[in-house]
Each structure stands twice: as C-alpha cells, then as structure tokens.
Amino acid sequence: MNSDLSGKIIVGIAGLGTVGAGVVKILEKHGALIAARSGREIEIGGVSARDRNRDRGVDLTSYRWFDNAVDMAAKNSGINLIVELIGGSDGPALALAREALGNGIGFVTANKALIAMHGKELAALAEKTGAPLRFEAAVAGGIPIIKALREGLVGNDVTAVRGILNGTCNYILTRMEREGLAFDDVLADAQRLGYAEADPTFDIDGIDTAHKTAILASLAFGVEPDMENLPTEGIRNIAPVDIEYAKELGYRIKLLGVAQHTDEGVETRVHPAMVPISAPLANVMNATNAVVVDGDFVGQTVYEGAGAGQGPTASAVMADIVDVARGQGGPRLGVPADQLKTAVPVPVSKHKGTYYLRLRVEDRHGVMADITKILAEEKVSIESMLQRGRASDGGVYIIMTTHMVVEASVAAALNRFTELECVLETPAMLRIEA
Ligand code: NDP
Ligand code: HSE
C-alpha cells in the first residue's frame, strides 16, 4: 500500500527548480549515507515540473516523468512520499497536498505560503489518515528551527520568537548598507542567486516573512497560523538616509518577523526595525537568517544559518525525508490540529516599544517648538534628538529616538506632524527592536 512506510521510501519530487534540483543532487551524492542514517532505502520514484526539456543541472533521464504532479499522489502510483517544491499557497501545490494526505501518502514541503494559509486543514487531514506532514525548509531555509520548536524546546512555554526570516531582504539591506547600491540592482542579484520567490514582491513586501512568522507563532504558541491579523511592512521604502542614521546611532536596519505571547494575546508583526548593533540579529548579514527564541525554562536561544538558496533549502528538505523514513511522528503543527487555539490578536497600535523618527523640516525658528509640543501632548518622551545640516532636497533632518511608549501615541504624533506646514515630507518611523 502506498501509505505503508515500512519498506522503501519512494519519493515523488514535484517541482525541479532551485530547491527540487537540489534535493535530487543530495540524493544522488549521499544516497548510501542517507539510507544508512534512515535505516531504509530512499529512491526517487517520479519527478514532475512544467518543462520536461529544461536543463536543470541534474540528469533526470532515469526517473519516471509525470506531466501532472498530482498523479504522483494517486493510490496506485507506487510513490509513498511526495516532496512538493512547486510553491504557491493554492493551485497545484494545494491540490497535490490534499491528494497525497487524503490518500495517506507522506507530504514534505518547503512551501511556507501553503502551510501559513492551509496548515490547519492539511494537519487535520494528515492526522486523520495517519500521513506524515513536514515543512522544515519552509522557515529559515537550512536552519532547523521547526525541529527546535517541535522537539528541542518542547518542554518550554515559549514567550517570543523573532527573526530575520527572508534571505532576499537581508541580502538587499546588507548590500545597500555596505556598498551604497540601489535597491533594484541588488534585487536582480538576489534573483540570480536563487534566493527570491517566483514573485519577488513576496520577499520585498514582507509577505514571505509573514508566512514564516505565522508558522512560527503557530508552533510556538499552539495557535492556528493566522495571516489575517499579521500587520506586514516590507523594505521598499527604506531610504538610504535611514540606513546612514541607523549606523550613526548604533543600529542596523533589518526586516524582522516578530511573534510575542503577552497577557493580552498574540502579537505578530513584520516590519523593518532598528536593531542595536550589539544584538545578535544586527550582525546577521547577506542571505543569512537568524531566529531568537525565548522560553521560560531554557531562556534565550539563537539559531543562525543560510536562509535561502539551493543547498541549504534542499538540506532541510532532506532532514524531513529522513524523519519520515525513521517514522518520527507527533502532531503535525506541534499540537493536534483540533486542539490548535484561535489566537487573540493584539493590534500593533497597542505595541509598547521604542521608536526612531525622522522628519524633514524647514530650517527656521519655532519648528522645534511645534514638534516638541505635539510630542508632549501625545505623551511621547524623547530619548535622543539630533539635527543635521541641510538635506539634499531642502530643509533639515530632525532625528529622534523615543523612550518606551505605546504605538498609538507615536502614530497620533506622526499624523499631526504631517499637518504642520514646516514638515516637508511624510515622516519616517521605524520600531527599535533588540
Ligand atoms: P523555482 O521557481 O525555482 O521552482 C519551481 C518549480 O516548480 C519549477 O521546476 C517549475 O517547473 C515547477 N512547477 C511550476 N508549476 C508546476 C506545476 N503545475 N506542476 C509541476 N511543477 C511545477 O522555485 P524554488 O525551487 O525556489 O522554490 C520551491 C519552493 O521552495 C517554494 O515553495 C519556495 O517558497 C520554497 N523555498 C525556496 C527557497 C529558495 O531559496 N529558493 C528557500 C526556502 C523555501 P519548471 O522548472 O518547468 O518551470
Ligand atoms: N525567498 C525566500 C528568501 C526563500 O529570500 O528567504 C527562503 O524562504
């Protein structure tokens, strides 16, 4: 029977792009080692992509080709583990997941969009039919963070998970900072290196990080993945001037995914943040990812490694395949799907933190008084303030960092600033996050 995982593992690989071709390479190079470590043989029983004739840097001629990936998950296909590396939250990836898991066939994926959007449904289906469902590569590429949360930290009440979860954005921010390059030039390089999603706006606009944050929150707090209540900002509007001021003030700008369990509920958010240079996340560069987890017994643990690219991602997929071969089970999303709670979302307006603000204003008397009056009225206390000589497009910059304050107050002050005649452009605001 297809779902019988006591004999050979016969893998069907759906999607032969950056990651799919990487999985074929690992199986070809380390097949014997992996069989020994798994305690059983693992062979490729089928492959599928759109274009049969495309050169993928691997010889696929000996493998059975499926024009329709979903056919690999049919009960009589001879395949007992599907590895989905197509991508996308719906379409062929979802159809394949439903077919495989419905038929009791194991399903391994690197697809964070699929798990973030349909994780609960797929986990419930897998638990009903007894099929394995694993997604290590979906978050932070080569870093075994899913395993850390599901296994290594299982004895803890996790209170916070925050991380640099998108290799493309971290690569872009790193090169913008180090080389003063334009955003678009660096994005093209990230695409060439195989880091970016098929639709790179998912990377740049923070959606990919949001998918990963929703999955981490689910595993950490036992809640359903929730993309509806996850405020998301990307890096498109990061101005070179803020990168410069960050450096001057002892920070570095990073795109973060944050999930915190507070007395009020679950706070999840994705946004660029000013990270103090002394914090572990500030020193994570290029396409590297890192995740910081706070647990009540373990304290803080930090995980760092390659977050994207062929080798690291295929490495994580292989770990899942071996886990399935070893028969390692357990609830698919950390707790049984029917016990996942619906999180009480905490709106970002209630976030308490410190902030970086940048205003471009007219250089004349009274301007500072107008600004500080608003800050006083909105109860925003300033920690530091500096004014620099002329901005290239006129006026001067006023840079401020705040003491701890609730975000609604900062938002109210920013709104009022835009109404001042002396304020020459929409003020910039970045949360400061250690
Ligand atoms: P690619 O775009 O490189 O590859 C996608 C593959 O899917 C291609 O081989 C494509 O075929 C194939 N495909 C598209 N539509 C179908 C279909 N209907 N049936 C069968 N095959 C199809 O993507 P990646 O390898 O980069 O990403 C794959 C997954 O891994 C995604 O979910 C992604 O988010 C995830 N991931 C990627 C990482 C990375 O660094 N690249 C890191 C972590 C996760 P063809 O080649 O013929 O066009
Ligand atoms: N596009 C993603 C990134 C791939 O850049 O991190 C890894 O999930």
mmCIF file of N, CA, C and O in Angstrom, residues 145 149 153 156-163 213 216-217 220-221 257-262 265-269 291-296 298-303 433-434:
data_model
loop_
_atom_site.group_PDB
_atom_site.id
_atom_site.type_symbol
_atom_site.label_atom_id
_atom_site.label_comp_id
_atom_site.label_asym_id
_atom_site.label_seq_id
_atom_site.Cartn_x
_atom_site.Cartn_y
_atom_site.Cartn_z
ATOM 1 N N ILE A 145 14.814 25.238 12.548
ATOM 2 C CA ILE A 145 14.030 25.958 13.572
ATOM 3 C C ILE A 145 12.690 25.267 13.856
ATOM 4 O O ILE A 145 12.192 25.321 14.979
ATOM 5 N N LEU A 149 11.612 24.072 17.624
ATOM 6 C CA LEU A 149 10.358 24.397 18.333
ATOM 7 C C LEU A 149 9.543 23.147 18.644
ATOM 8 O O LEU A 149 8.971 23.013 19.726
ATOM 9 N N LEU A 153 12.711 22.397 22.142
ATOM 10 C CA LEU A 153 12.176 23.341 23.125
ATOM 11 C C LEU A 153 10.793 22.928 23.616
ATOM 12 O O LEU A 153 10.069 23.736 24.207
ATOM 13 N N ASN A 156 9.123 23.870 27.005
ATOM 14 C CA ASN A 156 9.054 25.284 27.415
ATOM 15 C C ASN A 156 7.738 25.948 27.038
ATOM 16 O O ASN A 156 7.107 25.596 26.039
ATOM 17 N N ASP A 157 7.387 26.942 27.837
ATOM 18 C CA ASP A 157 6.368 27.889 27.410
ATOM 19 C C ASP A 157 7.145 28.971 26.638
ATOM 20 O O ASP A 157 7.916 29.723 27.243
ATOM 21 N N VAL A 158 6.984 28.985 25.333
ATOM 22 C CA VAL A 158 7.719 29.967 24.526
ATOM 23 C C VAL A 158 6.966 31.298 24.581
ATOM 24 O O VAL A 158 5.756 31.337 24.356
ATOM 25 N N THR A 159 7.688 32.361 24.894
ATOM 26 C CA THR A 159 7.024 33.666 25.024
ATOM 27 C C THR A 159 7.272 34.571 23.815
ATOM 28 O O THR A 159 6.456 35.453 23.535
ATOM 29 N N ALA A 160 8.370 34.357 23.127
ATOM 30 C CA ALA A 160 8.646 35.229 21.967
ATOM 31 C C ALA A 160 9.551 34.522 20.968
ATOM 32 O O ALA A 160 10.449 33.759 21.350
ATOM 33 N N VAL A 161 9.278 34.787 19.704
ATOM 34 C CA VAL A 161 10.146 34.320 18.617
ATOM 35 C C VAL A 161 10.318 35.516 17.700
ATOM 36 O O VAL A 161 9.334 36.148 17.302
ATOM 37 N N ARG A 162 11.562 35.873 17.410
ATOM 38 C CA ARG A 162 11.762 36.964 16.459
ATOM 39 C C ARG A 162 12.925 36.604 15.565
ATOM 40 O O ARG A 162 13.863 35.930 16.005
ATOM 41 N N GLY A 163 12.821 37.011 14.305
ATOM 42 C CA GLY A 163 13.908 36.595 13.439
ATOM 43 C C GLY A 163 14.008 37.361 12.145
ATOM 44 O O GLY A 163 13.096 38.070 11.720
ATOM 45 N N THR A 213 6.450 33.865 9.813
ATOM 46 C CA THR A 213 6.112 34.296 11.177
ATOM 47 C C THR A 213 4.829 33.608 11.646
ATOM 48 O O THR A 213 4.725 33.192 12.814
ATOM 49 N N LEU A 216 5.757 30.102 12.643
ATOM 50 C CA LEU A 216 6.493 30.075 13.915
ATOM 51 C C LEU A 216 5.557 30.347 15.092
ATOM 52 O O LEU A 216 5.639 29.686 16.134
ATOM 53 N N ALA A 217 4.637 31.304 14.921
ATOM 54 C CA ALA A 217 3.689 31.613 16.003
ATOM 55 C C ALA A 217 2.824 30.395 16.293
ATOM 56 O O ALA A 217 2.537 30.076 17.455
ATOM 57 N N ALA A 220 4.986 27.858 18.135
ATOM 58 C CA ALA A 220 5.443 28.343 19.440
ATOM 59 C C ALA A 220 4.300 28.421 20.444
ATOM 60 O O ALA A 220 4.473 28.112 21.625
ATOM 61 N N PHE A 221 3.117 28.844 19.975
ATOM 62 C CA PHE A 221 2.030 29.155 20.917
ATOM 63 C C PHE A 221 0.828 28.224 20.804
ATOM 64 O O PHE A 221 -0.186 28.441 21.485
ATOM 65 N N GLY A 257 10.512 39.382 11.542
ATOM 66 C CA GLY A 257 9.222 38.769 11.850
ATOM 67 C C GLY A 257 9.193 38.572 13.357
ATOM 68 O O GLY A 257 10.136 38.018 13.927
ATOM 69 N N VAL A 258 8.146 39.063 14.001
ATOM 70 C CA VAL A 258 8.077 39.007 15.467
ATOM 71 C C VAL A 258 6.772 38.338 15.892
ATOM 72 O O VAL A 258 5.699 38.674 15.375
ATOM 73 N N ALA A 259 6.865 37.401 16.822
ATOM 74 C CA ALA A 259 5.669 36.779 17.412
ATOM 75 C C ALA A 259 5.867 36.759 18.917
ATOM 76 O O ALA A 259 6.843 36.188 19.412
ATOM 77 N N GLN A 260 4.960 37.431 19.642
ATOM 78 C CA GLN A 260 5.086 37.507 21.101
ATOM 79 C C GLN A 260 3.782 37.082 21.748
ATOM 80 O O GLN A 260 2.700 37.451 21.265
ATOM 81 N N HIS A 261 3.899 36.323 22.833
ATOM 82 C CA HIS A 261 2.718 35.922 23.584
ATOM 83 C C HIS A 261 2.688 36.784 24.834
ATOM 84 O O HIS A 261 3.553 36.656 25.695
ATOM 85 N N THR A 262 1.731 37.683 24.908
ATOM 86 C CA THR A 262 1.660 38.567 26.075
ATOM 87 C C THR A 262 0.377 38.246 26.849
ATOM 88 O O THR A 262 -0.421 37.419 26.423
ATOM 89 N N GLY A 265 -2.626 38.634 24.604
ATOM 90 C CA GLY A 265 -2.869 37.731 23.478
ATOM 91 C C GLY A 265 -1.598 37.516 22.674
ATOM 92 O O GLY A 265 -0.491 37.568 23.204
ATOM 93 N N VAL A 266 -1.781 37.295 21.363
ATOM 94 C CA VAL A 266 -0.632 37.029 20.496
ATOM 95 C C VAL A 266 -0.401 38.242 19.598
ATOM 96 O O VAL A 266 -1.316 38.688 18.898
ATOM 97 N N GLU A 267 0.816 38.772 19.665
ATOM 98 C CA GLU A 267 1.191 39.932 18.839
ATOM 99 C C GLU A 267 2.135 39.427 17.756
ATOM 100 O O GLU A 267 3.218 38.938 18.063
ATOM 101 N N THR A 268 1.699 39.489 16.520
ATOM 102 C CA THR A 268 2.590 39.109 15.418
ATOM 103 C C THR A 268 2.697 40.302 14.479
ATOM 104 O O THR A 268 1.715 41.009 14.244
ATOM 105 N N ARG A 269 3.882 40.532 13.952
ATOM 106 C CA ARG A 269 4.077 41.672 13.037
ATOM 107 C C ARG A 269 5.348 41.459 12.226
ATOM 108 O O ARG A 269 6.277 40.755 12.680
ATOM 109 N N VAL A 291 17.094 33.260 14.089
ATOM 110 C CA VAL A 291 15.870 33.266 14.893
ATOM 111 C C VAL A 291 16.272 33.251 16.360
ATOM 112 O O VAL A 291 17.158 32.491 16.757
ATOM 113 N N VAL A 292 15.625 34.118 17.140
ATOM 114 C CA VAL A 292 15.860 34.175 18.581
ATOM 115 C C VAL A 292 14.576 33.716 19.262
ATOM 116 O O VAL A 292 13.496 34.238 18.974
ATOM 117 N N VAL A 293 14.695 32.719 20.136
ATOM 118 C CA VAL A 293 13.508 32.180 20.814
ATOM 119 C C VAL A 293 13.685 32.350 22.317
ATOM 120 O O VAL A 293 14.746 32.028 22.866
ATOM 121 N N ASP A 294 12.649 32.882 22.984
ATOM 122 C CA ASP A 294 12.656 32.995 24.448
ATOM 123 C C ASP A 294 11.712 31.952 25.023
ATOM 124 O O ASP A 294 10.517 31.944 24.709
ATOM 125 N N GLY A 295 12.254 31.072 25.878
ATOM 126 C CA GLY A 295 11.431 30.049 26.519
ATOM 127 C C GLY A 295 11.565 30.170 28.024
ATOM 128 O O GLY A 295 12.605 30.634 28.528
ATOM 129 N N ASP A 296 10.523 29.756 28.774
ATOM 130 C CA ASP A 296 10.557 30.037 30.217
ATOM 131 C C ASP A 296 11.615 29.225 30.968
ATOM 132 O O ASP A 296 12.197 29.715 31.933
ATOM 133 N N VAL A 298 14.328 27.382 29.231
ATOM 134 C CA VAL A 298 15.619 27.392 28.520
ATOM 135 C C VAL A 298 16.260 28.781 28.507
ATOM 136 O O VAL A 298 17.466 28.914 28.357
ATOM 137 N N GLY A 299 15.464 29.834 28.649
ATOM 138 C CA GLY A 299 15.983 31.190 28.464
ATOM 139 C C GLY A 299 15.985 31.536 26.986
ATOM 140 O O GLY A 299 15.089 31.143 26.253
ATOM 141 N N GLN A 300 17.023 32.250 26.567
ATOM 142 C CA GLN A 300 17.075 32.652 25.155
ATOM 143 C C GLN A 300 18.007 31.737 24.365
ATOM 144 O O GLN A 300 19.115 31.458 24.811
ATOM 145 N N THR A 301 17.531 31.284 23.216
ATOM 146 C CA THR A 301 18.394 30.517 22.314
ATOM 147 C C THR A 301 18.389 31.215 20.956
ATOM 148 O O THR A 301 17.406 31.848 20.576
ATOM 149 N N VAL A 302 19.526 31.096 20.249
ATOM 150 C CA VAL A 302 19.686 31.793 18.970
ATOM 151 C C VAL A 302 20.099 30.781 17.913
ATOM 152 O O VAL A 302 20.970 29.941 18.161
ATOM 153 N N TYR A 303 19.476 30.871 16.742
ATOM 154 C CA TYR A 303 19.738 29.934 15.650
ATOM 155 C C TYR A 303 20.116 30.758 14.425
ATOM 156 O O TYR A 303 19.417 31.714 14.094
ATOM 157 N N GLU A 433 14.026 47.385 17.930
ATOM 158 C CA GLU A 433 13.752 46.020 18.416
ATOM 159 C C GLU A 433 15.089 45.336 18.692
ATOM 160 O O GLU A 433 15.940 45.282 17.817
ATOM 161 N N ALA A 434 15.272 44.824 19.897
ATOM 162 C CA ALA A 434 16.552 44.161 20.194
ATOM 163 C C ALA A 434 16.551 42.738 19.641
ATOM 164 O O ALA A 434 15.523 42.148 19.478
#
